[in-house]
C-alpha positions as MATLAB code, in Angstrom:
seq = 'MRSCIILTHAYVHDDQTHKLAPIEFAVKHFRKNNPNSYIILAGHGLKPDTSQCDHVYWEDTVNVKDINVGHPRLCNIAFDHAVLQGFDRVLKTRSDSIHLMANIVEYADNLLQDKKLLVTQQTRIDKPQMGDLFMYGDVAFMQKCWNINTWYPTNTGVTSLANNFFAQVAEENWHDACVNNCAFVDIFNIKWICLQKNWDTINQHKQQVLNNQLENWHHYLWGSQQKWHTWNEQGEFVYSKPKVGRITTERDWQ';
ca = [
     -45.730   38.284  223.723;
     -45.544   35.746  220.685;
     -44.349   38.034  217.759;
     -43.246   37.842  214.180;
     -40.706   39.618  212.377;
     -40.841   39.595  208.599;
     -37.282   40.635  206.751;
     -37.985   41.634  203.110;
     -36.609   43.675  200.071;
     -33.547   41.228  199.896;
     -32.164   40.391  196.268;
     -28.740   39.338  195.535;
     -27.245   39.202  191.934;
     -24.633   36.907  191.039;
     -22.100   39.919  191.114;
     -23.392   41.199  194.428;
     -21.720   38.730  196.902;
     -21.157   41.802  199.261;
     -24.824   42.081  199.861;
     -24.685   38.745  201.561;
     -22.948   39.592  204.999;
     -25.086   42.667  205.907;
     -28.295   40.375  205.399;
     -26.634   37.549  207.576;
     -25.608   40.077  210.214;
     -29.302   41.318  210.346;
     -30.622   37.936  210.970;
     -28.037   37.356  213.596;
     -28.978   40.667  215.265;
     -32.797   40.164  215.017;
     -32.359   36.815  216.423;
     -30.094   37.743  219.470;
     -32.236   40.703  220.283;
     -35.670   39.017  219.518;
     -35.264   35.475  221.002;
     -39.004   34.793  221.250;
     -39.764   36.178  217.708;
     -40.802   34.104  214.724;
     -38.446   35.297  211.982;
     -39.386   35.112  208.327;
     -36.912   35.892  205.441;
     -38.064   36.469  201.948;
     -35.803   37.238  199.060;
     -34.226   36.321  195.757;
     -30.991   35.480  194.060;
     -27.905   34.362  195.712;
     -28.973   33.092  199.173;
     -27.308   33.992  202.329;
     -27.128   32.016  205.459;
     -30.314   31.608  206.800;
     -30.010   29.156  209.520;
     -31.144   31.522  212.438;
     -34.507   32.236  210.555;
     -37.586   30.176  211.355;
     -39.103   30.332  207.850;
     -37.304   31.127  204.697;
     -38.934   31.634  201.399;
     -35.882   32.327  198.862;
     -36.109   32.002  195.072;
     -33.015   31.209  193.086;
     -33.705   33.686  190.174;
     -33.837   37.460  190.862;
     -37.359   38.620  189.920;
     -36.504   42.069  188.444;
     -40.394   42.879  188.347;
     -40.252   43.213  192.222;
     -37.372   45.505  192.703;
     -37.934   49.233  193.565;
     -41.687   48.699  193.484;
     -42.090   47.374  197.075;
     -41.491   43.652  196.487;
     -45.174   43.043  196.720;
     -45.103   39.372  195.541;
     -42.555   38.313  198.080;
     -44.022   40.279  200.918;
     -47.405   38.728  200.438;
     -45.983   35.269  200.403;
     -44.399   36.180  203.798;
     -47.663   37.591  205.136;
     -49.538   34.326  204.077;
     -47.183   32.351  205.912;
     -47.558   34.553  209.095;
     -51.292   34.222  208.968;
     -50.859   30.464  208.470;
     -48.662   30.447  211.796;
     -51.378   32.056  213.685;
     -49.933   35.721  213.975;
     -52.326   38.433  214.098;
     -49.599   41.171  214.028;
     -46.347   41.395  212.292;
     -43.478   43.865  211.779;
     -41.963   44.112  208.636;
     -38.654   45.699  207.717;
     -35.749   45.650  205.594;
     -33.553   42.609  205.632;
     -30.187   44.506  205.323;
     -31.174   46.644  208.223;
     -31.274   46.295  212.089;
     -33.201   48.268  214.942;
     -30.805   48.971  217.638;
     -32.719   47.674  220.607;
     -34.063   44.589  222.140;
     -37.823   43.531  221.384;
     -38.575   45.657  218.691;
     -41.947   44.069  218.373;
     -42.911   45.159  221.986;
     -41.811   48.462  221.374;
     -43.615   48.860  218.315;
     -46.918   47.382  219.759;
     -46.760   49.967  222.746;
     -46.768   52.636  219.917;
     -49.449   51.058  217.846;
     -52.328   51.523  220.493;
     -55.461   51.140  218.613;
     -54.368   51.784  215.194;
     -54.244   49.581  212.283;
     -50.703   50.293  211.366;
     -47.400   51.797  212.627;
     -45.561   53.539  209.915;
     -42.364   55.831  209.636;
     -40.648   58.139  207.181;
     -41.437   57.616  203.516;
     -44.873   57.944  204.556;
     -46.245   61.570  204.107;
     -49.245   63.122  205.785;
     -49.690   65.757  202.945;
     -50.055   63.627  199.939;
     -50.700   59.865  199.227;
     -47.428   58.121  200.038;
     -46.827   55.328  202.505;
     -43.473   53.823  203.375;
     -43.223   50.084  202.163;
     -40.064   49.194  204.101;
     -40.740   49.346  207.844;
     -44.376   48.690  208.886;
     -46.159   47.210  212.102;
     -49.822   46.161  212.826;
     -52.609   43.807  211.666;
     -51.446   41.526  209.188;
     -54.833   40.858  207.630;
     -55.106   44.693  207.045;
     -51.620   44.773  205.715;
     -52.481   42.005  203.075;
     -55.420   44.329  201.841;
     -52.916   47.166  201.549;
     -50.433   44.813  199.851;
     -53.058   43.541  197.432;
     -51.003   42.665  194.316;
     -53.871   42.894  192.095;
     -54.025   46.529  192.242;
     -50.439   47.200  192.841;
     -49.398   47.560  189.181;
     -48.627   49.543  187.103;
     -46.458   51.700  189.377;
     -43.011   53.332  189.490;
     -42.797   52.981  193.393;
     -44.165   51.000  195.968;
     -44.804   53.968  198.293;
     -47.767   55.096  195.842;
     -49.061   51.589  195.429;
     -49.315   50.897  199.098;
     -50.864   54.177  199.730;
     -53.597   53.880  197.087;
     -54.408   50.502  198.373;
     -54.362   51.533  202.009;
     -56.618   54.513  201.122;
     -59.107   51.985  199.552;
     -59.541   50.168  202.718;
     -60.662   52.879  205.058;
     -63.685   55.052  205.534;
     -62.062   58.693  205.477;
     -62.579   60.686  202.259;
     -59.241   62.752  202.459;
     -55.484   61.305  202.976;
     -54.604   63.455  206.055;
     -57.703   61.994  208.131;
     -56.940   58.389  206.735;
     -53.335   58.645  208.162;
     -54.323   60.105  211.661;
     -57.140   57.985  212.196;
     -55.732   54.601  211.209;
     -51.999   54.801  211.672;
     -49.534   55.653  214.258;
     -46.166   57.425  213.309;
     -42.704   56.995  214.587;
     -39.481   58.522  213.477;
     -36.859   56.458  212.297;
     -34.605   57.988  215.177;
     -37.042   56.408  217.695;
     -36.981   52.785  216.227;
     -33.181   53.112  215.808;
     -33.549   51.841  212.216;
     -29.848   51.210  211.156;
     -28.955   50.763  207.350;
     -26.280   47.851  207.118;
     -26.143   48.459  203.299;
     -24.812   51.837  203.347;
     -22.797   51.526  206.566;
     -21.430   48.046  206.319;
     -17.828   49.256  206.749;
     -18.412   50.773  210.012;
     -20.923   48.174  211.325;
     -18.266   45.270  210.281;
     -15.567   46.855  212.412;
     -17.776   46.988  215.285;
     -20.136   43.696  215.247;
     -19.995   42.843  218.863;
     -20.961   46.119  219.933;
     -23.814   46.417  217.340;
     -25.182   42.912  218.467;
     -25.223   44.528  222.025;
     -26.967   47.767  220.755;
     -23.838   49.781  221.399;
     -22.719   51.876  218.444;
     -21.185   55.290  219.007;
     -23.107   58.216  217.118;
     -25.526   55.649  215.855;
     -27.846   58.423  214.699;
     -25.167   58.889  211.773;
     -26.118   55.515  210.528;
     -30.058   55.590  210.486;
     -31.680   54.554  207.356;
     -31.759   57.118  204.596;
     -29.172   59.457  206.383;
     -26.230   58.506  204.049;
     -28.138   59.515  201.137;
     -29.430   62.626  202.949;
     -32.853   61.682  202.595;
     -33.535   62.578  206.308;
     -30.862   63.256  208.839;
     -31.161   63.689  212.423;
     -29.111   65.235  215.452;
     -28.476   63.202  218.437;
     -31.355   64.572  220.324;
     -33.679   62.996  217.577;
     -34.481   66.318  215.907;
     -35.068   66.105  212.095;
     -32.141   68.151  210.543;
     -32.130   68.191  206.574;
     -33.219   66.359  203.401;
     -32.454   66.801  199.975;
     -34.958   69.197  198.323;
     -35.728   66.542  195.716;
     -36.796   64.277  198.489;
     -39.693   66.567  199.197;
     -41.594   67.298  202.339;
     -40.414   65.037  205.183;
     -43.290   63.968  207.839;
     -42.335   63.659  211.321;
     -43.897   62.773  214.531;
     -44.661   66.357  215.036;
     -46.847   66.760  211.931;
     -48.925   63.606  212.722;
     -52.046   65.451  214.244;
];
C-alpha cells in the first residue's frame, strides 16, 4: 500500500547540536524499514540531514509557541502537504523516535479497522486527554482535530487535541467518543523506541537497530526512562510515576 509517514516535534536550538544525530538516524530507520512510504519531516531550528525524506518543511528559527503544546502549526503544514499528495491516511510520530519493525503503517492500518484514529498512551479513556505524538488514521479527520483556531490558549497539546476531537464526534461523553471512534494500541506493541533519552545505547548498536534487533528493547520505549509508563518483556504495564495519573492501556479500551 502507498503510505505516508509524518515526523514531527523536531526543534533544535543553536546549543542543541546533540539532537541532530537522533533525528537523522530516525529518518534513516524509517526509510530502510518503510521503503514504499512517503516521508514528511517538519521541524525548526538547526537543520539535520534530511536527504532521505520525500518532503521537508523546516524553518530556520525555533518557534517557541509550538513547543510543549503539540506543535500544531507545523503538524498542520505537514497534514496539508499529505493531502496535496493524495493521501487519505497518515501516520504521525515523533521525529526523534522509531518503531522497531518493518512497515509500521501496514501494522497500524490493520489495527485501525473501521475507526477514525489509532492512538496510544498519553490518551486516557477516563478524562479528555489525547496523545499528540503518535497517531494514525484519516488525515481529513486529523486536520479537524488539529484545528489551530481552537488550539490556544493551552498548556499542553493533549487537552487541545482532545477538545478538538470531542467537538467532531456525535457522542456526548468522553468514554464513548473514544471507544466508538478510536482504536487503541499500547506503546509496547508498536515498539515505539525513544532515541532522545536512549541515544548512547542506540548509537552503539546502530546496525542492529536498523535491522530491528535490540536486546531488551522494552527498556527503551517512549516514556520508560522518565517512568511515565514502563513495561515488562511480556508487554504488561508495570509502573508509572504517581504524578502522571492513571495510564490507559489496551485492556481498558472497552
